[in-house]
Amino acid sequence: MSSVSEILPLEVIDKTIGQEVTILLKDYREFFGTLVGFDDYVNVVIENAVEYLEDQEIKRFQGKMLLTGNNIAMLIPGGKPASN
Amino acid sequence: MESKATASGSFLENIIGKPVYVKLFSGILYQGKLESIDGFMNVTMSQVSEHYEAEENGTLHKYPSEVFLRGSQVLYISEK
């Protein structure tokens, strides 16, 4: 269609591998960690994850975590956005 | 594509037999030894203790036998 080079949505996630990422789920749960990889369902593997529920930190993890793509609503490359 | 395919795949291969956390969508956290897992994220675990959201909230149950968790209910699986 367009002659301009498009960047596919998954390419944005692919570029984030090895960097920190904030993941927002459908509900009020969030995860922050280093992105290790993902698959076509956007199931995600993150490392040294921190889990938040309603902005409260509820758990820290060492090692890797496989997070189901099912409930993922948004991935934000980099840290948590500043809240106003 | 290569790195994507191996990301979840190699993770699953490497955590069998290790102590893990599994959380369900209900918020219930299971801690125990991962006995097996499949592509649906169906999980069997042994030496399981059950908590709400985090271990600090106390133990709800302990299961001496093996436990099966249906993959459709699994939010995450994490190395302990």
JSON list of C-alpha atoms in Angstrom, two decimals:
[
{"chain": "A", "resi": 1, "resn": "MET", "atom": "CA", "xyz": [0.00, 0.00, 0.00]},
{"chain": "A", "resi": 2, "resn": "SER", "atom": "CA", "xyz": [2.13, 2.87, 1.20]},
{"chain": "A", "resi": 3, "resn": "SER", "atom": "CA", "xyz": [5.58, 3.31, -0.25]},
{"chain": "A", "resi": 4, "resn": "VAL", "atom": "CA", "xyz": [6.91, 4.50, 3.09]},
{"chain": "A", "resi": 5, "resn": "SER", "atom": "CA", "xyz": [8.55, 1.72, 5.05]},
{"chain": "A", "resi": 6, "resn": "GLU", "atom": "CA", "xyz": [6.11, 0.52, 7.65]},
{"chain": "A", "resi": 7, "resn": "ILE", "atom": "CA", "xyz": [7.09, -0.65, 11.07]},
{"chain": "A", "resi": 8, "resn": "LEU", "atom": "CA", "xyz": [4.90, -3.55, 12.10]},
{"chain": "A", "resi": 9, "resn": "PRO", "atom": "CA", "xyz": [3.60, -3.57, 15.68]},
{"chain": "A", "resi": 10, "resn": "LEU", "atom": "CA", "xyz": [5.52, -6.71, 16.58]},
{"chain": "A", "resi": 11, "resn": "GLU", "atom": "CA", "xyz": [8.74, -5.15, 15.30]},
{"chain": "A", "resi": 12, "resn": "VAL", "atom": "CA", "xyz": [8.43, -2.55, 18.03]},
{"chain": "A", "resi": 13, "resn": "ILE", "atom": "CA", "xyz": [8.31, -5.33, 20.60]},
{"chain": "A", "resi": 14, "resn": "ASP", "atom": "CA", "xyz": [11.17, -7.14, 18.87]},
{"chain": "A", "resi": 15, "resn": "LYS", "atom": "CA", "xyz": [13.34, -4.04, 19.24]},
{"chain": "A", "resi": 16, "resn": "THR", "atom": "CA", "xyz": [12.60, -3.99, 22.95]},
{"chain": "A", "resi": 17, "resn": "ILE", "atom": "CA", "xyz": [14.17, -7.42, 23.57]},
{"chain": "A", "resi": 18, "resn": "GLY", "atom": "CA", "xyz": [16.99, -7.04, 26.07]},
{"chain": "A", "resi": 19, "resn": "GLN", "atom": "CA", "xyz": [15.56, -3.79, 27.37]},
{"chain": "A", "resi": 20, "resn": "GLU", "atom": "CA", "xyz": [13.25, -2.94, 30.23]},
{"chain": "A", "resi": 21, "resn": "VAL", "atom": "CA", "xyz": [9.54, -3.08, 29.56]},
{"chain": "A", "resi": 22, "resn": "THR", "atom": "CA", "xyz": [6.35, -2.28, 31.40]},
{"chain": "A", "resi": 23, "resn": "ILE", "atom": "CA", "xyz": [3.41, -4.56, 30.63]},
{"chain": "A", "resi": 24, "resn": "LEU", "atom": "CA", "xyz": [-0.15, -3.54, 31.41]},
{"chain": "A", "resi": 25, "resn": "LEU", "atom": "CA", "xyz": [-2.83, -6.19, 31.61]},
{"chain": "A", "resi": 26, "resn": "LYS", "atom": "CA", "xyz": [-6.58, -5.93, 31.05]},
{"chain": "A", "resi": 27, "resn": "ASP", "atom": "CA", "xyz": [-7.20, -5.46, 34.75]},
{"chain": "A", "resi": 28, "resn": "TYR", "atom": "CA", "xyz": [-5.19, -3.34, 37.18]},
{"chain": "A", "resi": 29, "resn": "ARG", "atom": "CA", "xyz": [-2.16, -5.58, 37.16]},
{"chain": "A", "resi": 30, "resn": "GLU", "atom": "CA", "xyz": [1.21, -4.53, 35.74]},
{"chain": "A", "resi": 31, "resn": "PHE", "atom": "CA", "xyz": [4.59, -6.14, 35.29]},
{"chain": "A", "resi": 32, "resn": "PHE", "atom": "CA", "xyz": [7.95, -4.51, 34.92]},
{"chain": "A", "resi": 33, "resn": "GLY", "atom": "CA", "xyz": [11.09, -6.36, 33.85]},
{"chain": "A", "resi": 34, "resn": "THR", "atom": "CA", "xyz": [13.66, -7.03, 31.16]},
{"chain": "A", "resi": 35, "resn": "LEU", "atom": "CA", "xyz": [12.13, -8.45, 27.99]},
{"chain": "A", "resi": 36, "resn": "VAL", "atom": "CA", "xyz": [13.70, -11.78, 27.06]},
{"chain": "A", "resi": 37, "resn": "GLY", "atom": "CA", "xyz": [11.38, -12.76, 24.22]},
{"chain": "A", "resi": 38, "resn": "PHE", "atom": "CA", "xyz": [7.87, -13.29, 22.99]},
{"chain": "A", "resi": 39, "resn": "ASP", "atom": "CA", "xyz": [5.92, -15.48, 20.57]},
{"chain": "A", "resi": 40, "resn": "ASP", "atom": "CA", "xyz": [3.16, -14.96, 18.00]},
{"chain": "A", "resi": 41, "resn": "TYR", "atom": "CA", "xyz": [0.48, -14.90, 20.71]},
{"chain": "A", "resi": 42, "resn": "VAL", "atom": "CA", "xyz": [2.49, -12.21, 22.49]},
{"chain": "A", "resi": 43, "resn": "ASN", "atom": "CA", "xyz": [3.09, -14.55, 25.36]},
{"chain": "A", "resi": 44, "resn": "VAL", "atom": "CA", "xyz": [6.06, -12.83, 26.92]},
{"chain": "A", "resi": 45, "resn": "VAL", "atom": "CA", "xyz": [9.15, -13.95, 28.81]},
{"chain": "A", "resi": 46, "resn": "ILE", "atom": "CA", "xyz": [10.56, -11.32, 31.17]},
{"chain": "A", "resi": 47, "resn": "GLU", "atom": "CA", "xyz": [13.43, -11.42, 33.62]},
{"chain": "A", "resi": 48, "resn": "ASN", "atom": "CA", "xyz": [13.66, -10.04, 37.16]},
{"chain": "A", "resi": 49, "resn": "ALA", "atom": "CA", "xyz": [10.00, -9.13, 37.07]},
{"chain": "A", "resi": 50, "resn": "VAL", "atom": "CA", "xyz": [8.18, -6.90, 39.51]},
{"chain": "A", "resi": 51, "resn": "GLU", "atom": "CA", "xyz": [4.42, -7.39, 39.81]},
{"chain": "A", "resi": 52, "resn": "TYR", "atom": "CA", "xyz": [2.08, -4.53, 40.68]},
{"chain": "A", "resi": 53, "resn": "LEU", "atom": "CA", "xyz": [-1.60, -4.63, 41.48]},
{"chain": "A", "resi": 54, "resn": "GLU", "atom": "CA", "xyz": [-3.44, -1.30, 41.55]},
{"chain": "A", "resi": 55, "resn": "ASP", "atom": "CA", "xyz": [-0.04, 0.48, 41.66]},
{"chain": "A", "resi": 56, "resn": "GLN", "atom": "CA", "xyz": [1.03, -1.45, 44.75]},
{"chain": "A", "resi": 57, "resn": "GLU", "atom": "CA", "xyz": [4.11, -3.62, 44.40]},
{"chain": "A", "resi": 58, "resn": "ILE", "atom": "CA", "xyz": [3.09, -7.10, 45.43]},
{"chain": "A", "resi": 59, "resn": "LYS", "atom": "CA", "xyz": [5.97, -9.32, 44.39]},
{"chain": "A", "resi": 60, "resn": "ARG", "atom": "CA", "xyz": [9.52, -9.38, 43.04]},
{"chain": "A", "resi": 61, "resn": "PHE", "atom": "CA", "xyz": [10.88, -12.30, 41.06]},
{"chain": "A", "resi": 62, "resn": "GLN", "atom": "CA", "xyz": [14.38, -13.48, 40.30]},
{"chain": "A", "resi": 63, "resn": "GLY", "atom": "CA", "xyz": [14.95, -15.38, 37.08]},
{"chain": "A", "resi": 64, "resn": "LYS", "atom": "CA", "xyz": [12.53, -15.66, 34.20]},
{"chain": "A", "resi": 65, "resn": "MET", "atom": "CA", "xyz": [8.76, -15.43, 34.02]},
{"chain": "A", "resi": 66, "resn": "LEU", "atom": "CA", "xyz": [6.43, -16.57, 31.26]},
{"chain": "A", "resi": 67, "resn": "LEU", "atom": "CA", "xyz": [3.44, -14.25, 31.11]},
{"chain": "A", "resi": 68, "resn": "THR", "atom": "CA", "xyz": [0.32, -15.32, 29.18]},
{"chain": "A", "resi": 69, "resn": "GLY", "atom": "CA", "xyz": [-0.49, -13.09, 26.23]},
{"chain": "A", "resi": 70, "resn": "ASN", "atom": "CA", "xyz": [-4.19, -13.52, 26.92]},
{"chain": "A", "resi": 71, "resn": "ASN", "atom": "CA", "xyz": [-4.52, -10.63, 29.34]},
{"chain": "A", "resi": 72, "resn": "ILE", "atom": "CA", "xyz": [-1.87, -8.30, 27.98]},
{"chain": "A", "resi": 73, "resn": "ALA", "atom": "CA", "xyz": [-3.30, -4.95, 26.90]},
{"chain": "A", "resi": 74, "resn": "MET", "atom": "CA", "xyz": [-0.19, -2.82, 26.41]},
{"chain": "A", "resi": 75, "resn": "LEU", "atom": "CA", "xyz": [3.58, -3.05, 26.31]},
{"chain": "A", "resi": 76, "resn": "ILE", "atom": "CA", "xyz": [5.62, 0.04, 27.04]},
{"chain": "A", "resi": 77, "resn": "PRO", "atom": "CA", "xyz": [9.29, -0.11, 26.09]},
{"chain": "A", "resi": 78, "resn": "GLY", "atom": "CA", "xyz": [11.29, 1.46, 28.90]},
{"chain": "A", "resi": 79, "resn": "GLY", "atom": "CA", "xyz": [10.22, 2.15, 32.44]},
{"chain": "A", "resi": 80, "resn": "LYS", "atom": "CA", "xyz": [6.93, 3.00, 33.98]},
{"chain": "A", "resi": 81, "resn": "PRO", "atom": "CA", "xyz": [5.47, 6.25, 32.67]},
{"chain": "A", "resi": 82, "resn": "ALA", "atom": "CA", "xyz": [5.35, 9.14, 35.09]},
{"chain": "A", "resi": 83, "resn": "SER", "atom": "CA", "xyz": [1.94, 9.43, 36.70]},
{"chain": "A", "resi": 84, "resn": "ASN", "atom": "CA", "xyz": [0.45, 12.88, 37.15]},
{"chain": "B", "resi": 1, "resn": "MET", "atom": "CA", "xyz": [11.36, -15.01, 14.32]},
{"chain": "B", "resi": 2, "resn": "GLU", "atom": "CA", "xyz": [14.00, -17.36, 15.60]},
{"chain": "B", "resi": 3, "resn": "SER", "atom": "CA", "xyz": [14.43, -15.57, 18.89]},
{"chain": "B", "resi": 4, "resn": "LYS", "atom": "CA", "xyz": [10.67, -15.44, 19.37]},
{"chain": "B", "resi": 5, "resn": "ALA", "atom": "CA", "xyz": [10.14, -19.14, 18.87]},
{"chain": "B", "resi": 6, "resn": "THR", "atom": "CA", "xyz": [12.86, -20.06, 21.32]},
{"chain": "B", "resi": 7, "resn": "ALA", "atom": "CA", "xyz": [11.86, -17.51, 23.95]},
{"chain": "B", "resi": 8, "resn": "SER", "atom": "CA", "xyz": [8.85, -19.29, 25.35]},
{"chain": "B", "resi": 9, "resn": "GLY", "atom": "CA", "xyz": [9.99, -22.69, 24.09]},
{"chain": "B", "resi": 10, "resn": "SER", "atom": "CA", "xyz": [13.37, -22.77, 25.77]},
{"chain": "B", "resi": 11, "resn": "PHE", "atom": "CA", "xyz": [11.85, -21.29, 28.90]},
{"chain": "B", "resi": 12, "resn": "LEU", "atom": "CA", "xyz": [9.44, -24.22, 29.16]},
{"chain": "B", "resi": 13, "resn": "GLU", "atom": "CA", "xyz": [12.20, -26.78, 28.59]},
{"chain": "B", "resi": 14, "resn": "ASN", "atom": "CA", "xyz": [14.47, -25.32, 31.24]},
{"chain": "B", "resi": 15, "resn": "ILE", "atom": "CA", "xyz": [12.09, -24.92, 34.16]},
{"chain": "B", "resi": 16, "resn": "ILE", "atom": "CA", "xyz": [10.84, -28.50, 34.46]},
{"chain": "B", "resi": 17, "resn": "GLY", "atom": "CA", "xyz": [11.80, -29.90, 37.86]},
{"chain": "B", "resi": 18, "resn": "LYS", "atom": "CA", "xyz": [12.55, -26.47, 39.30]},
{"chain": "B", "resi": 19, "resn": "PRO", "atom": "CA", "xyz": [10.76, -24.62, 42.08]},
{"chain": "B", "resi": 20, "resn": "VAL", "atom": "CA", "xyz": [8.29, -22.22, 40.50]},
{"chain": "B", "resi": 21, "resn": "TYR", "atom": "CA", "xyz": [5.48, -19.78, 41.15]},
{"chain": "B", "resi": 22, "resn": "VAL", "atom": "CA", "xyz": [2.29, -20.11, 39.13]},
{"chain": "B", "resi": 23, "resn": "LYS", "atom": "CA", "xyz": [-0.43, -17.50, 39.41]},
{"chain": "B", "resi": 24, "resn": "LEU", "atom": "CA", "xyz": [-3.97, -17.96, 38.11]},
{"chain": "B", "resi": 25, "resn": "PHE", "atom": "CA", "xyz": [-6.26, -15.19, 36.89]},
{"chain": "B", "resi": 26, "resn": "SER", "atom": "CA", "xyz": [-8.13, -15.47, 40.18]},
{"chain": "B", "resi": 27, "resn": "GLY", "atom": "CA", "xyz": [-5.06, -14.10, 41.96]},
{"chain": "B", "resi": 28, "resn": "ILE", "atom": "CA", "xyz": [-4.27, -17.37, 43.68]},
{"chain": "B", "resi": 29, "resn": "LEU", "atom": "CA", "xyz": [-0.54, -18.07, 43.75]},
{"chain": "B", "resi": 30, "resn": "TYR", "atom": "CA", "xyz": [0.83, -21.61, 43.79]},
{"chain": "B", "resi": 31, "resn": "GLN", "atom": "CA", "xyz": [4.36, -22.33, 44.84]},
{"chain": "B", "resi": 32, "resn": "GLY", "atom": "CA", "xyz": [5.94, -25.74, 44.32]},
{"chain": "B", "resi": 33, "resn": "LYS", "atom": "CA", "xyz": [8.03, -27.98, 42.14]},
{"chain": "B", "resi": 34, "resn": "LEU", "atom": "CA", "xyz": [7.12, -28.01, 38.44]},
{"chain": "B", "resi": 35, "resn": "GLU", "atom": "CA", "xyz": [6.59, -31.60, 37.36]},
{"chain": "B", "resi": 36, "resn": "SER", "atom": "CA", "xyz": [5.44, -31.00, 33.80]},
{"chain": "B", "resi": 37, "resn": "ILE", "atom": "CA", "xyz": [4.01, -28.45, 31.42]},
{"chain": "B", "resi": 38, "resn": "ASP", "atom": "CA", "xyz": [2.59, -28.45, 27.89]},
{"chain": "B", "resi": 39, "resn": "GLY", "atom": "CA", "xyz": [1.87, -26.00, 25.10]},
{"chain": "B", "resi": 40, "resn": "PHE", "atom": "CA", "xyz": [-1.50, -25.07, 26.61]},
{"chain": "B", "resi": 41, "resn": "MET", "atom": "CA", "xyz": [0.35, -24.07, 29.77]},
{"chain": "B", "resi": 42, "resn": "ASN", "atom": "CA", "xyz": [-1.36, -26.93, 31.57]},
{"chain": "B", "resi": 43, "resn": "VAL", "atom": "CA", "xyz": [0.84, -27.53, 34.57]},
{"chain": "B", "resi": 44, "resn": "THR", "atom": "CA", "xyz": [1.38, -30.24, 37.13]},
{"chain": "B", "resi": 45, "resn": "MET", "atom": "CA", "xyz": [3.16, -29.39, 40.33]},
{"chain": "B", "resi": 46, "resn": "SER", "atom": "CA", "xyz": [4.16, -31.20, 43.51]},
{"chain": "B", "resi": 47, "resn": "GLN", "atom": "CA", "xyz": [4.78, -30.04, 47.09]},
{"chain": "B", "resi": 48, "resn": "VAL", "atom": "CA", "xyz": [2.35, -27.22, 46.47]},
{"chain": "B", "resi": 49, "resn": "SER", "atom": "CA", "xyz": [1.39, -24.41, 48.79]},
{"chain": "B", "resi": 50, "resn": "GLU", "atom": "CA", "xyz": [-1.43, -22.02, 47.95]},
{"chain": "B", "resi": 51, "resn": "HIS", "atom": "CA", "xyz": [-1.46, -18.29, 48.69]},
{"chain": "B", "resi": 52, "resn": "TYR", "atom": "CA", "xyz": [-3.55, -15.27, 47.80]},
{"chain": "B", "resi": 53, "resn": "GLU", "atom": "CA", "xyz": [-1.48, -12.91, 45.58]},
{"chain": "B", "resi": 54, "resn": "ALA", "atom": "CA", "xyz": [1.76, -13.31, 47.59]},
{"chain": "B", "resi": 55, "resn": "GLU", "atom": "CA", "xyz": [3.32, -15.60, 50.17]},
{"chain": "B", "resi": 56, "resn": "GLU", "atom": "CA", "xyz": [3.28, -12.81, 52.75]},
{"chain": "B", "resi": 57, "resn": "ASN", "atom": "CA", "xyz": [-0.52, -13.09, 52.85]},
{"chain": "B", "resi": 58, "resn": "GLY", "atom": "CA", "xyz": [-0.28, -16.52, 54.47]},
{"chain": "B", "resi": 59, "resn": "THR", "atom": "CA", "xyz": [-0.80, -20.05, 53.28]},
{"chain": "B", "resi": 60, "resn": "LEU", "atom": "CA", "xyz": [-4.32, -21.12, 52.33]},
{"chain": "B", "resi": 61, "resn": "HIS", "atom": "CA", "xyz": [-3.61, -24.79, 51.70]},
{"chain": "B", "resi": 62, "resn": "LYS", "atom": "CA", "xyz": [-0.83, -27.29, 51.31]},
{"chain": "B", "resi": 63, "resn": "TYR", "atom": "CA", "xyz": [-1.24, -30.16, 48.89]},
{"chain": "B", "resi": 64, "resn": "PRO", "atom": "CA", "xyz": [0.80, -33.29, 49.64]},
{"chain": "B", "resi": 65, "resn": "SER", "atom": "CA", "xyz": [-0.10, -34.96, 46.33]},
{"chain": "B", "resi": 66, "resn": "GLU", "atom": "CA", "xyz": [0.41, -33.68, 42.79]},
{"chain": "B", "resi": 67, "resn": "VAL", "atom": "CA", "xyz": [-1.78, -30.86, 41.55]},
{"chain": "B", "resi": 68, "resn": "PHE", "atom": "CA", "xyz": [-2.97, -30.10, 38.01]},
{"chain": "B", "resi": 69, "resn": "LEU", "atom": "CA", "xyz": [-3.60, -26.52, 36.91]},
{"chain": "B", "resi": 70, "resn": "ARG", "atom": "CA", "xyz": [-5.55, -25.92, 33.71]},
{"chain": "B", "resi": 71, "resn": "GLY", "atom": "CA", "xyz": [-3.59, -23.81, 31.23]},
{"chain": "B", "resi": 72, "resn": "SER", "atom": "CA", "xyz": [-6.50, -21.52, 30.38]},
{"chain": "B", "resi": 73, "resn": "GLN", "atom": "CA", "xyz": [-6.45, -20.20, 33.95]},
{"chain": "B", "resi": 74, "resn": "VAL", "atom": "CA", "xyz": [-2.71, -19.55, 34.18]},
{"chain": "B", "resi": 75, "resn": "LEU", "atom": "CA", "xyz": [-1.58, -15.93, 34.27]},
{"chain": "B", "resi": 76, "resn": "TYR", "atom": "CA", "xyz": [2.13, -16.59, 34.65]},
{"chain": "B", "resi": 77, "resn": "ILE", "atom": "CA", "xyz": [4.79, -19.16, 35.46]},
{"chain": "B", "resi": 78, "resn": "SER", "atom": "CA", "xyz": [7.95, -17.87, 37.06]},
{"chain": "B", "resi": 79, "resn": "GLU", "atom": "CA", "xyz": [11.22, -19.33, 38.25]},
{"chain": "B", "resi": 80, "resn": "LYS", "atom": "CA", "xyz": [11.49, -19.09, 41.99]}
]
